[in-house]
Amino acid sequence: MFFLMALYYISYRNLFMMKKFLVLGILSLYFSSSFAQEERKIPFSVAISAHITKYNQRIDAAYQDQDLERAQFLFDSLVTNHLSGTYMDDFSVYPLKGDPISLEEYEKPVFLITYASWCVPGIGEIPALNDLVDKFHDQIDFVVLFWDNKESLKEKAKEYTENIQLVHIDEKTNQDSYIINKLKHALGFPMMYFMDNNKKILDIRKIVTHHSSETLSNSYNIHFNSLSKGVSLLIADLDLNSEISPEANAEENEDQRTDEERDIDEEYERYKREKDSLNGKKRDNR
């Protein structure tokens, strides 16, 4: 009789230990998988540094062959495969009035255009941009960054609507020289960067160009169509992120576990209670 009881105790203990290791193994796999799925926030400066040398070699060859179609393909490939999904490094810009502004301070999605006073925009470019900004500035932060000094920016300010945030950076004096160098020189300018409110880059596009003899009407339409694609991208991303309703959040908070997951959780709770009980007995026997 004693032998049977001992055998039963040993079998029960072995079964308990097997369940214990099974539960711990499943939990370990679950947490390992959860951490593995966390997004790696790769800075834009790191990504561009890793790929810009090879990109420059290929695009220089394309321009030497006067193959503009391949040059555009190389640019699109660089953006799509290596830059989209990275996060813009934080840096400071300088408005005409007030203190410097950190990029992180912009709370809305950002439509960033990099420019310089010596760049000559198409005749309809700024009017098209002004119209889009006046319509969507409540949802998007429109920032036009001039690689210039304050005086040069003053001369340009009167051309833009007051809803555009005009800022400048003097590369010689800016403290964020590393990212500024990459942002200004790696891809050139004028350039458009589209970022969500977390500064994740959704896309990067060149400002469209056309012949200087283009009429105001045609130039306006060309630029309006191009700029509006960037606005649509940011609005679509904004809408996508706001689709989760309070009802959906409430449903997520409900018990969504399967029966198998619930059994595992209950088994783990039993294991914790038995372990705590054994530890308590050990303390009492001391």
Coordinates of C-alpha atoms in Angstrom, one line a residue:
M1 CA 0.0 0.0 0.0
F2 CA 2.8 2.3 0.9
F3 CA 4.6 1.5 -2.3
L4 CA 1.5 2.4 -4.4
M5 CA 1.1 5.7 -2.6
A6 CA 4.8 6.5 -3.2
L7 CA 4.4 5.6 -6.9
Y8 CA 1.3 7.8 -7.2
Y9 CA 3.1 10.7 -5.5
I10 CA 6.1 10.3 -7.8
S11 CA 3.9 10.2 -10.9
Y12 CA 1.9 13.2 -9.8
R13 CA 5.0 15.2 -9.1
N14 CA 6.5 14.3 -12.5
L15 CA 3.2 15.3 -14.2
F16 CA 3.3 18.6 -12.2
M17 CA 6.9 19.3 -13.2
M18 CA 6.1 18.5 -16.9
K19 CA 3.2 21.0 -16.8
K20 CA 5.4 23.5 -15.1
F21 CA 8.1 23.4 -17.8
L22 CA 5.5 23.3 -20.5
V23 CA 3.9 26.5 -19.2
L24 CA 7.2 28.2 -18.7
G25 CA 8.3 27.2 -22.2
I26 CA 5.1 28.6 -23.7
L27 CA 5.4 31.8 -21.8
S28 CA 9.1 32.2 -22.8
L29 CA 8.2 31.7 -26.5
Y30 CA 5.4 34.2 -26.2
F31 CA 7.5 37.0 -24.6
S32 CA 10.4 36.3 -26.9
S33 CA 8.1 36.6 -29.9
S34 CA 6.5 39.8 -28.5
F35 CA 9.9 41.5 -28.0
A36 CA 11.1 40.3 -31.4
Q37 CA 8.1 42.0 -33.1
E38 CA 8.9 45.4 -31.6
E39 CA 9.7 47.9 -34.3
R40 CA 13.3 49.0 -34.7
K41 CA 13.3 52.8 -35.1
I42 CA 16.1 53.3 -37.6
P43 CA 17.2 57.0 -37.8
F44 CA 17.1 58.6 -41.3
S45 CA 20.8 59.6 -40.9
V46 CA 21.9 56.0 -40.3
A47 CA 19.9 54.7 -43.3
I48 CA 21.1 57.4 -45.7
S49 CA 24.7 57.0 -44.6
A50 CA 24.6 53.2 -45.2
H51 CA 23.3 53.6 -48.8
I52 CA 24.3 57.0 -50.2
T53 CA 27.7 56.0 -51.5
K54 CA 26.4 53.2 -53.8
Y55 CA 23.4 55.4 -54.7
N56 CA 25.7 58.3 -55.8
Q57 CA 27.8 56.0 -57.9
R58 CA 24.9 54.6 -59.8
I59 CA 23.0 57.9 -60.2
D60 CA 26.2 59.6 -61.5
A61 CA 26.5 56.9 -64.1
A62 CA 22.8 57.4 -65.1
Y63 CA 23.3 61.1 -65.5
Q64 CA 26.4 60.6 -67.6
D65 CA 24.4 58.4 -69.9
Q66 CA 21.7 61.1 -69.9
D67 CA 19.3 58.3 -68.7
L68 CA 16.9 60.4 -66.6
E69 CA 14.4 57.6 -66.4
R70 CA 17.0 55.3 -64.7
A71 CA 18.0 58.2 -62.4
Q72 CA 14.4 58.6 -61.2
F73 CA 14.2 54.8 -60.8
L74 CA 17.3 54.8 -58.6
F75 CA 15.9 57.6 -56.5
D76 CA 12.6 55.9 -56.0
S77 CA 14.3 52.6 -55.2
L78 CA 16.5 54.3 -52.5
V79 CA 13.4 55.9 -50.9
T80 CA 11.1 52.9 -51.1
N81 CA 13.6 50.2 -50.0
H82 CA 15.8 52.0 -47.5
L83 CA 14.4 55.4 -46.4
S84 CA 10.7 55.0 -46.0
G85 CA 9.9 53.7 -42.5
T86 CA 12.9 55.3 -40.9
Y87 CA 12.6 58.1 -38.4
M88 CA 13.8 61.6 -39.0
D89 CA 16.5 62.7 -36.6
D90 CA 15.6 65.5 -34.3
F91 CA 17.2 68.9 -35.1
S92 CA 16.4 72.5 -34.5
V93 CA 15.2 75.1 -37.0
Y94 CA 14.9 78.8 -36.7
P95 CA 11.8 80.9 -37.4
L96 CA 11.9 84.6 -38.2
K97 CA 10.7 85.4 -34.7
G98 CA 11.0 83.5 -31.4
D99 CA 13.2 80.7 -30.2
P100 CA 14.5 77.8 -32.2
I101 CA 12.0 75.0 -32.7
S102 CA 12.9 71.3 -32.4
L103 CA 11.4 69.0 -35.0
E104 CA 10.0 66.9 -32.2
E105 CA 7.8 69.9 -31.1
Y106 CA 5.6 69.6 -34.2
E107 CA 2.7 67.5 -33.1
K108 CA 0.9 67.0 -36.4
P109 CA 2.0 65.0 -39.4
V110 CA 4.8 67.1 -41.1
F111 CA 4.9 68.1 -44.8
L112 CA 8.6 69.4 -44.9
I113 CA 10.0 71.1 -48.0
T114 CA 13.7 71.9 -48.1
Y115 CA 14.6 74.9 -50.2
A116 CA 17.1 77.8 -50.6
S117 CA 16.6 81.4 -51.7
W118 CA 18.7 80.9 -54.8
C119 CA 16.3 78.1 -56.0
V120 CA 13.8 79.5 -58.6
P121 CA 10.4 77.9 -58.1
G122 CA 7.9 77.3 -60.9
I123 CA 5.6 80.3 -61.4
G124 CA 2.6 78.4 -60.0
E125 CA 4.4 76.4 -57.3
I126 CA 4.0 78.8 -54.3
P127 CA 0.4 79.7 -55.2
A128 CA -0.5 76.0 -55.4
L129 CA 1.3 75.3 -52.1
N130 CA -0.5 78.3 -50.4
D131 CA -3.9 77.0 -51.4
L132 CA -3.3 73.5 -50.1
V133 CA -1.8 74.8 -46.8
D134 CA -4.8 77.1 -46.2
K135 CA -7.1 74.2 -46.6
F136 CA -5.2 71.5 -44.6
H137 CA -3.1 73.4 -42.0
D138 CA -5.4 72.3 -39.2
Q139 CA -4.4 68.7 -39.9
I140 CA -0.9 69.0 -41.1
D141 CA 2.2 71.1 -40.1
F142 CA 3.5 72.6 -43.3
V143 CA 7.2 73.5 -42.8
V144 CA 9.3 75.2 -45.5
L145 CA 13.0 75.0 -44.5
F146 CA 15.4 77.3 -46.2
W147 CA 19.1 76.5 -46.2
D148 CA 19.8 80.2 -45.7
N149 CA 20.3 83.0 -43.2
K150 CA 17.5 85.1 -41.6
E151 CA 17.8 88.0 -44.0
S152 CA 17.3 85.7 -47.0
L153 CA 14.2 84.2 -45.4
K154 CA 12.7 87.7 -44.7
E155 CA 12.8 88.4 -48.5
K156 CA 10.9 85.2 -49.2
A157 CA 8.3 85.3 -46.4
K158 CA 5.9 87.7 -48.1
E159 CA 5.3 85.1 -50.9
Y160 CA 3.9 82.5 -48.5
T161 CA 0.7 82.2 -46.6
E162 CA 0.9 82.9 -42.9
N163 CA -0.3 79.3 -42.3
I164 CA 3.1 78.0 -43.6
Q165 CA 5.8 77.7 -41.0
L166 CA 8.9 79.3 -42.6
V167 CA 12.1 78.4 -40.9
H168 CA 15.8 78.5 -41.8
I169 CA 19.1 76.8 -41.0
D170 CA 22.5 78.3 -41.4
E171 CA 24.6 75.2 -41.8
K172 CA 27.8 77.0 -40.6
T173 CA 26.3 77.8 -37.2
N174 CA 23.8 75.0 -36.6
Q175 CA 24.6 72.5 -33.8
D176 CA 23.0 69.5 -35.4
S177 CA 25.6 69.4 -38.1
Y178 CA 25.5 65.6 -38.6
I179 CA 21.8 65.3 -39.6
I180 CA 21.9 68.7 -41.3
N181 CA 24.7 67.5 -43.6
K182 CA 22.8 64.4 -44.5
L183 CA 19.5 66.2 -45.0
K184 CA 20.9 69.0 -47.1
H185 CA 23.7 67.3 -49.2
A186 CA 22.7 63.6 -49.5
L187 CA 19.6 63.9 -51.6
G188 CA 19.8 67.6 -52.5
F189 CA 17.0 70.1 -52.6
P190 CA 14.3 71.3 -53.2
M191 CA 12.9 68.1 -51.7
M192 CA 9.7 67.0 -49.9
Y193 CA 9.6 64.8 -46.8
F194 CA 6.3 63.4 -45.6
M195 CA 6.3 62.3 -41.9
D196 CA 3.6 61.1 -39.5
N197 CA 3.3 62.7 -36.1
N198 CA 6.0 60.4 -34.7
K199 CA 8.4 61.6 -37.4
K200 CA 8.3 58.3 -39.3
I201 CA 9.1 59.0 -42.9
L202 CA 6.2 57.9 -45.2
D203 CA 7.8 59.1 -48.4
I204 CA 10.3 61.4 -49.9
R205 CA 9.7 63.1 -53.3
K206 CA 11.4 65.7 -55.4
I207 CA 9.7 69.0 -56.3
V208 CA 8.5 68.7 -59.9
T209 CA 10.1 71.0 -62.4
H210 CA 9.0 72.3 -65.8
H211 CA 10.2 74.7 -68.5
S212 CA 10.4 78.3 -67.4
S213 CA 8.1 79.3 -70.3
E214 CA 5.2 77.4 -68.8
T215 CA 2.1 79.6 -68.2
L216 CA 0.9 80.4 -64.7
S217 CA -2.2 78.3 -65.1
N218 CA -0.4 75.2 -66.3
S219 CA 2.4 75.6 -63.7
Y220 CA -0.2 75.9 -61.0
N221 CA -2.0 72.7 -62.1
I222 CA 1.3 70.8 -62.4
H223 CA 2.4 71.8 -58.9
F224 CA -1.0 71.5 -57.3
N225 CA -1.3 67.9 -58.5
S226 CA 2.1 67.0 -57.3
L227 CA 1.8 68.6 -53.9
S228 CA -1.7 67.3 -53.3
K229 CA -0.4 63.7 -53.6
G230 CA 1.8 64.4 -50.5
V231 CA -1.1 65.9 -48.7
S232 CA -3.3 62.9 -49.6
L233 CA -0.6 60.5 -48.3
L234 CA -0.5 62.3 -44.9
I235 CA -4.3 62.6 -44.6
A236 CA -4.8 58.9 -45.5
D237 CA -2.2 57.9 -42.9
L238 CA -3.9 60.1 -40.3
D239 CA -7.3 58.7 -41.1
L240 CA -5.9 55.1 -40.9
N241 CA -4.5 55.7 -37.4
S242 CA -7.8 57.3 -36.2
E243 CA -10.1 54.5 -37.4
I244 CA -9.9 52.7 -34.0
S245 CA -13.1 53.8 -32.3
P246 CA -13.8 53.7 -28.6
E247 CA -16.0 50.7 -29.2
A248 CA -13.1 48.9 -30.8
N249 CA -10.9 49.8 -27.9
A250 CA -13.5 48.4 -25.5
E251 CA -13.6 45.2 -27.4
E252 CA -9.9 44.9 -27.3
N253 CA -10.1 45.2 -23.5
E254 CA -12.5 42.2 -23.3
D255 CA -11.2 38.7 -22.8
Q256 CA -10.1 37.7 -26.3
R257 CA -8.3 34.6 -25.3
T258 CA -8.9 31.2 -26.8
D259 CA -9.9 28.2 -24.6
E260 CA -6.4 26.9 -24.9
E261 CA -4.8 30.2 -23.9
R262 CA -7.2 30.5 -21.0
D263 CA -6.3 26.9 -19.8
I264 CA -2.6 27.8 -20.0
D265 CA -3.1 31.0 -18.0
E266 CA -5.1 29.1 -15.4
E267 CA -2.5 26.4 -15.2
Y268 CA 0.2 29.0 -14.7
E269 CA -1.9 30.6 -11.9
R270 CA -2.2 27.2 -10.2
Y271 CA 1.5 26.7 -10.5
K272 CA 2.2 30.1 -8.9
R273 CA -0.2 29.4 -6.0
E274 CA 1.4 26.0 -5.3
K275 CA 4.9 27.5 -5.5
D276 CA 3.9 30.3 -3.1
S277 CA 2.4 27.7 -0.8
L278 CA 5.6 25.6 -0.8
N279 CA 7.8 28.6 -0.2
G280 CA 5.5 29.6 2.8
K281 CA 5.8 26.1 4.3
K282 CA 9.6 26.3 4.0
R283 CA 9.7 29.6 5.8
D284 CA 7.4 28.2 8.6
N285 CA 9.7 25.2 9.1
R286 CA 12.8 27.3 9.6

